[in-house]
Short mmCIF file of C-alpha atoms in Angstrom, two decimals:
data_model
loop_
_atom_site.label_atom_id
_atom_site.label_comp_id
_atom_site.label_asym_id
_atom_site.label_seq_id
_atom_site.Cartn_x
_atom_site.Cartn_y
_atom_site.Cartn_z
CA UNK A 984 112.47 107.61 94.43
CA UNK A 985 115.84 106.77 96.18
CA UNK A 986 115.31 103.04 97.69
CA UNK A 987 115.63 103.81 101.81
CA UNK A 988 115.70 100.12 103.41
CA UNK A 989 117.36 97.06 101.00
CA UNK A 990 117.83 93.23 102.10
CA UNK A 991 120.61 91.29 100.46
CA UNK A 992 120.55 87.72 100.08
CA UNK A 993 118.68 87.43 104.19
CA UNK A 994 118.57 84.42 105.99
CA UNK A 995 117.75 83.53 109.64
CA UNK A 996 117.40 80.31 111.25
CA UNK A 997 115.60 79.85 114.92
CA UNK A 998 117.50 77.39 116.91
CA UNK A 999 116.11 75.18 119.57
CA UNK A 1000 116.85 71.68 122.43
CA UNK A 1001 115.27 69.80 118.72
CA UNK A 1002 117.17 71.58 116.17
CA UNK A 1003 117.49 74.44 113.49
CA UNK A 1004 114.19 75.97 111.65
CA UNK A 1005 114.69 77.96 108.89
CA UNK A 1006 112.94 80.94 109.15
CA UNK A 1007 113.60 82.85 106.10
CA UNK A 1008 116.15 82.35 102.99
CA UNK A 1009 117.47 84.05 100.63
CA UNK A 1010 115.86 87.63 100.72
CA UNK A 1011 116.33 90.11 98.73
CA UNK A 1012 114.19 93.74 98.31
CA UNK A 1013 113.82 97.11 97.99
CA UNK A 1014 111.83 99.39 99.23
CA UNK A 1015 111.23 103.06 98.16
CA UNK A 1016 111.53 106.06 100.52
CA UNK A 1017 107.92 107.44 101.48
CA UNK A 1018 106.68 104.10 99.78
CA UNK A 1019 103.39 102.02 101.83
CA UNK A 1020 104.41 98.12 100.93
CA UNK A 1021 102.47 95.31 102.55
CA UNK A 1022 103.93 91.59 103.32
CA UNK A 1023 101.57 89.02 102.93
CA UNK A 1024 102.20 84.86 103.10
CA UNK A 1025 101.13 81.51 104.78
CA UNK A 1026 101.37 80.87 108.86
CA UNK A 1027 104.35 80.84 109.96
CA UNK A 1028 106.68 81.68 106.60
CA UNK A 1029 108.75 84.48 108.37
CA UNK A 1030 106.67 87.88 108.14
CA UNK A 1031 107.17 89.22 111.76
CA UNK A 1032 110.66 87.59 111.76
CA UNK A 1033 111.34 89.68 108.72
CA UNK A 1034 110.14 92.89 110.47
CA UNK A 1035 112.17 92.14 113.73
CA UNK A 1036 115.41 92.22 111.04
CA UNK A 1037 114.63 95.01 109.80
CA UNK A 1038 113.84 96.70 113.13
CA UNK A 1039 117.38 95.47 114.65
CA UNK A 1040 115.74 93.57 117.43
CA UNK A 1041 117.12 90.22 115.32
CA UNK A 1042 120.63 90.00 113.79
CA UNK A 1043 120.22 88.17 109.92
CA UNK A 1044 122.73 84.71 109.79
CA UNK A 1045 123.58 85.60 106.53
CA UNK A 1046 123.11 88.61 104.04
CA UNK A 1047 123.26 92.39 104.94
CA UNK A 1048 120.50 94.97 105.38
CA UNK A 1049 121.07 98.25 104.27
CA UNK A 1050 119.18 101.74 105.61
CA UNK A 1051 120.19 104.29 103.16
CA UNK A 1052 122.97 102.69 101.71
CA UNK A 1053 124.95 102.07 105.20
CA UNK A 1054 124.43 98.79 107.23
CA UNK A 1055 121.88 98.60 109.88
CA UNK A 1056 123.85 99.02 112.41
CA UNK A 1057 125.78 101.59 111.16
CA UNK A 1058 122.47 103.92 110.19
CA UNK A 1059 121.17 106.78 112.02
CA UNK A 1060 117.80 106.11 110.48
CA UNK A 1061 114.73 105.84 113.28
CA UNK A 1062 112.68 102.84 112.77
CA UNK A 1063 109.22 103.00 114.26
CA UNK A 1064 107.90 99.62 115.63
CA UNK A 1065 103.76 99.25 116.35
CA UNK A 1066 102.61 95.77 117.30
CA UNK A 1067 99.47 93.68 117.34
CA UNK A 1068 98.32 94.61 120.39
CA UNK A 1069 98.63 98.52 121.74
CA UNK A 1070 100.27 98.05 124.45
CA UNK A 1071 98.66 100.83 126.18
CA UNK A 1072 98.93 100.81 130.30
CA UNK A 1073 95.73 101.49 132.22
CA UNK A 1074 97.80 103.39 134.75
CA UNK A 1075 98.79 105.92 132.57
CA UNK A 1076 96.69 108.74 130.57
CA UNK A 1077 96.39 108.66 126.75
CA UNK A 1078 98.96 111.45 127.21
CA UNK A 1079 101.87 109.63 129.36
CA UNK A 1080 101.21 106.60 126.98
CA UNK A 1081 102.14 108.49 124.07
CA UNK A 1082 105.09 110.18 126.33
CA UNK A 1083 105.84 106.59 127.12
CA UNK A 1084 108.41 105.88 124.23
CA UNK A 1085 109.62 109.03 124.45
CA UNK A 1086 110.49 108.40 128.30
CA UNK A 1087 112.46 105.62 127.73
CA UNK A 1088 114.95 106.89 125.22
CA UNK A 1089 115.58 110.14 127.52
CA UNK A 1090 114.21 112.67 124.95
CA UNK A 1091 111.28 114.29 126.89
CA UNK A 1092 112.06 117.63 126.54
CA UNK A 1093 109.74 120.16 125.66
CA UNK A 1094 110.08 120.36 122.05
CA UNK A 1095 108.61 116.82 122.16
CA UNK A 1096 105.75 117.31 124.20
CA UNK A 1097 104.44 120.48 121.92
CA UNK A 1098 104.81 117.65 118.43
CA UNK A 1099 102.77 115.20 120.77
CA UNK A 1100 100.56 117.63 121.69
CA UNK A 1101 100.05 118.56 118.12
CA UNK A 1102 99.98 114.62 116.99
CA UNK A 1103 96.95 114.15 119.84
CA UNK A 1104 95.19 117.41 118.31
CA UNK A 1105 95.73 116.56 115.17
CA UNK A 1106 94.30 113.19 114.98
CA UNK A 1107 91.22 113.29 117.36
CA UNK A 1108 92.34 112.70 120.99
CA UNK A 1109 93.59 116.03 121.82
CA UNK A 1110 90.36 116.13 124.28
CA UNK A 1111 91.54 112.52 125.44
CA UNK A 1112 94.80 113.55 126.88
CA UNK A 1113 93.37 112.89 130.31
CA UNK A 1114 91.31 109.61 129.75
CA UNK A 1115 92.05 106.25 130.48
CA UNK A 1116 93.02 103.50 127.66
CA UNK A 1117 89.69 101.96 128.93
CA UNK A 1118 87.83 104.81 128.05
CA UNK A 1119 88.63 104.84 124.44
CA UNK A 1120 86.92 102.80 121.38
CA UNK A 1121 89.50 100.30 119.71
CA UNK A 1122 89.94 102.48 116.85
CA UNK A 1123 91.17 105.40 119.07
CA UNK A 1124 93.34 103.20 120.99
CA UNK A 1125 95.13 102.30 118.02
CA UNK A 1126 95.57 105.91 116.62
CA UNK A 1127 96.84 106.26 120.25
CA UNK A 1128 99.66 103.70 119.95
CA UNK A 1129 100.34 104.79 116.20
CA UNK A 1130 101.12 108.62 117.46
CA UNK A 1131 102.90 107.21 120.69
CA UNK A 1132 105.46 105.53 117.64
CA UNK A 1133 105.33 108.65 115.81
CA UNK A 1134 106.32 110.40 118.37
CA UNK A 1135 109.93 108.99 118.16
CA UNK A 1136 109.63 110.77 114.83
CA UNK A 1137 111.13 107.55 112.98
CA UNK A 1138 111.59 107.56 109.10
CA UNK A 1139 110.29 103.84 108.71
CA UNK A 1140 107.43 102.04 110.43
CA UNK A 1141 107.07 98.94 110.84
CA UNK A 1142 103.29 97.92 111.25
CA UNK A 1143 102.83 94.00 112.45
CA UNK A 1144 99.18 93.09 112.00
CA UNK A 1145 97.82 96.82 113.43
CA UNK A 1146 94.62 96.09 112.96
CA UNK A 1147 93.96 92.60 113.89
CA UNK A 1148 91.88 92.17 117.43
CA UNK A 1149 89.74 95.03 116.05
CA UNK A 1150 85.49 94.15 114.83
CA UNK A 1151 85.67 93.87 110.64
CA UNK A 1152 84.25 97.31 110.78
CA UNK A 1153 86.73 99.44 112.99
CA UNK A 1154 89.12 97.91 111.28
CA UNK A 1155 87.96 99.38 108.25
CA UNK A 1156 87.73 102.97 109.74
CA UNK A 1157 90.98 102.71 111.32
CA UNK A 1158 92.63 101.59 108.36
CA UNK A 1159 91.99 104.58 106.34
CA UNK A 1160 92.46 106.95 109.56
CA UNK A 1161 96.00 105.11 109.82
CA UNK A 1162 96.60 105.13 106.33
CA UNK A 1163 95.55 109.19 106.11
CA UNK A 1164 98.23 110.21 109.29
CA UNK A 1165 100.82 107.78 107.68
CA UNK A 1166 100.63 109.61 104.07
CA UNK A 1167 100.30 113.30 105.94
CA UNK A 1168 103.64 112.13 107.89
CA UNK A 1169 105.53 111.17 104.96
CA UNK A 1170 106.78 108.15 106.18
CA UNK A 1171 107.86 104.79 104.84
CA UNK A 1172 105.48 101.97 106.30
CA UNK A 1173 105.62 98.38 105.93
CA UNK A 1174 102.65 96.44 107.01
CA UNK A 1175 102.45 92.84 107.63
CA UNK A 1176 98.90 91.47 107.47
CA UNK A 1177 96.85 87.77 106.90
CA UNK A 1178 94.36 90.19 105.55
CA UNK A 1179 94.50 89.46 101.56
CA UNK A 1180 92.17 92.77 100.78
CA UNK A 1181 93.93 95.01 103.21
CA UNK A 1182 97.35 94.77 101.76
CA UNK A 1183 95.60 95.54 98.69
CA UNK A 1184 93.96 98.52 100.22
CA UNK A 1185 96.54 100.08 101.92
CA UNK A 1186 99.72 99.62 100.04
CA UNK A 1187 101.65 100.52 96.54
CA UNK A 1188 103.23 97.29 96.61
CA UNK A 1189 101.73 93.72 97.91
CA UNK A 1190 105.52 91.07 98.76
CA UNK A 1191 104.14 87.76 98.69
CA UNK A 1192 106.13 85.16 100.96
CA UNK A 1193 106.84 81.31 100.21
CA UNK A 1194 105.55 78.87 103.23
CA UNK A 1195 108.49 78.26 105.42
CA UNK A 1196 111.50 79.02 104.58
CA UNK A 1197 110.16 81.82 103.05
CA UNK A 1198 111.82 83.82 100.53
CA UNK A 1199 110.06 86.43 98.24
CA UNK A 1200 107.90 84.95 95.62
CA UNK A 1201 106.26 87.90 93.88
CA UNK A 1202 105.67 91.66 94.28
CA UNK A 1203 102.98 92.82 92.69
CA UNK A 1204 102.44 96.77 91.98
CA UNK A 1205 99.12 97.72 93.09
CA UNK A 1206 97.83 100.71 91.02
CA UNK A 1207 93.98 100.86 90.87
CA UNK A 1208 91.42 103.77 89.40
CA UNK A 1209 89.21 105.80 91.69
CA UNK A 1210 86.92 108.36 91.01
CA UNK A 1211 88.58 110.41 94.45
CA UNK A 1212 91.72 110.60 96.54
CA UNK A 1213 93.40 107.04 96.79
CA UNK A 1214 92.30 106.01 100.25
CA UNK A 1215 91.70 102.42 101.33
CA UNK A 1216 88.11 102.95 101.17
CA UNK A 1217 88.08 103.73 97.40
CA UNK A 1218 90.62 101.51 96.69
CA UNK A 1219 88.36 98.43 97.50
CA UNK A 1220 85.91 100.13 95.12
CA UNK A 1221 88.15 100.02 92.11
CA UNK A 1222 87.38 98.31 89.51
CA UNK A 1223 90.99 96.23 89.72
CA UNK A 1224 90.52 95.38 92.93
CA UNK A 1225 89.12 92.24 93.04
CA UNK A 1226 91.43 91.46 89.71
CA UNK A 1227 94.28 91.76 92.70
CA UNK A 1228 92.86 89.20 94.95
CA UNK A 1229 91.97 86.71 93.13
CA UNK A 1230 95.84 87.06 92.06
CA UNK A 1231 97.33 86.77 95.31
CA UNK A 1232 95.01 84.47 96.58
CA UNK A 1233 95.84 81.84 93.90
CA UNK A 1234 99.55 82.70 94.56
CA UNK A 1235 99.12 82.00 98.12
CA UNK A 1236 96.85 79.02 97.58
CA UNK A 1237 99.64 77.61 95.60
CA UNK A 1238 101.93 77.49 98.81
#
């Protein structure tokens, strides 16, 4: 596969009243086109930075990103951005949340309310359209926020920590619901997680960070055996899963 988003040699510093902190150094990757890579590494060694680089909302000091072989700036390539929390407004249905995005760039038209439509039918909450973010479980909030982000119809997404103020098991669940409308999309997804088993779960390829200033100090290919369909639930039932962790957990207990 053709590689669609590449970092060259990607530094960024933070600067402050006390000084310069180098965030990251020295970066360099590649990532596949329809590929699911995860980022994984200590507190504070530069994984959200990394994604706010690659999403444009932060400008590298040194080194070039490329989307599809053309700078950042230059590409036409629509990167999809879903945060930690979902960001969903009380005021507004499930339906004008998703619309939300859509609002803001000035591309409502009807076109893009039939794909919404057909992203909320699609993926559970087409007989939500009316209800109130309150009135949904954590798990469909989140599926809420992921199709208000696919709605944009972007070619990358960028996932930072998606899953993280949900209980252990709706995190689970939406995992795999996330992972299954993420694979059915065909898009490229990078997820940054603290969670050592879910990168493992949910990607083809685990980046391991350096403590700050992090740089990239492994990749490791994830490719595990399971009796069905590759989903994150089998995948923590394969036999070389727990071969995985103990890997990356030794890597990251070196740092």
């Amino acid at each position: 596969m053709k590689n669609i988003l590449s970092l060259s040699n990607v530094n960024y510093s933070y600067h402050t009243k006390e000084g310069e902190t180098v965030a990251l150094q020295d970066v360099n990757l590649n990532i596949e086109e329809g590929s699911f890579v995860a980022i994984v590494g200590p507190s504070g060694c530069g994984k959200s930075t990394l994604l706010s680089l690659v999403s444009g909302l932060a400008k590298p000091d040194k080194g070039e990103i490329y989307v599809k072989n053309k700078p950042l700036s230059q590409s036409e390539v629509r990167i999809g951005y879903m945060l930690q929390r979902d960001n969903l407004f009380e005021w507004r249905t499930v339906y004008k949340n998703v619309l939300l995005g859509l609002e803001t760039r000035k591309e409502l038209t009807q076109k893009k309310k039939q794909l919404v439509n057909n992203l909320l039918e699609a993926y559970g909450l087409g007989n939500f359209k009316n209800a109130k973010p309150s009135q949904l479980s954590g798990g469909m909030r989140q599926r809420a926020a992921l199709i208000r982000t696919l709605a944009l119809e972007p070619d990358i997404l960028l996932l930072d920590e998606p899953f993280s103020a949900l209980d252990y098991q709706t995190r689970l669940e939406v995992g795999d619901d996330i992972y299954k409308i993420i694979k059915e999309q065909g898009k490229t997804a990078i997820l940054v997680t603290h969670d050592i088993a879910e990168a493992i779960a949910m990607a083809q390829k685990v980046i391991i960070l350096t403590s700050r200033p992090g740089t990239i100090r492994d990749i490791i290919d994830i490719n595990v055996t399971t009796l069905e369909e590759r989903t994150p639930f089998t995948t923590r039932c394969a036999p070389e899963f727990s071969s995985y962790f103990n890997k990356i957990w030794k890597e990251l207990s070196n740092e």
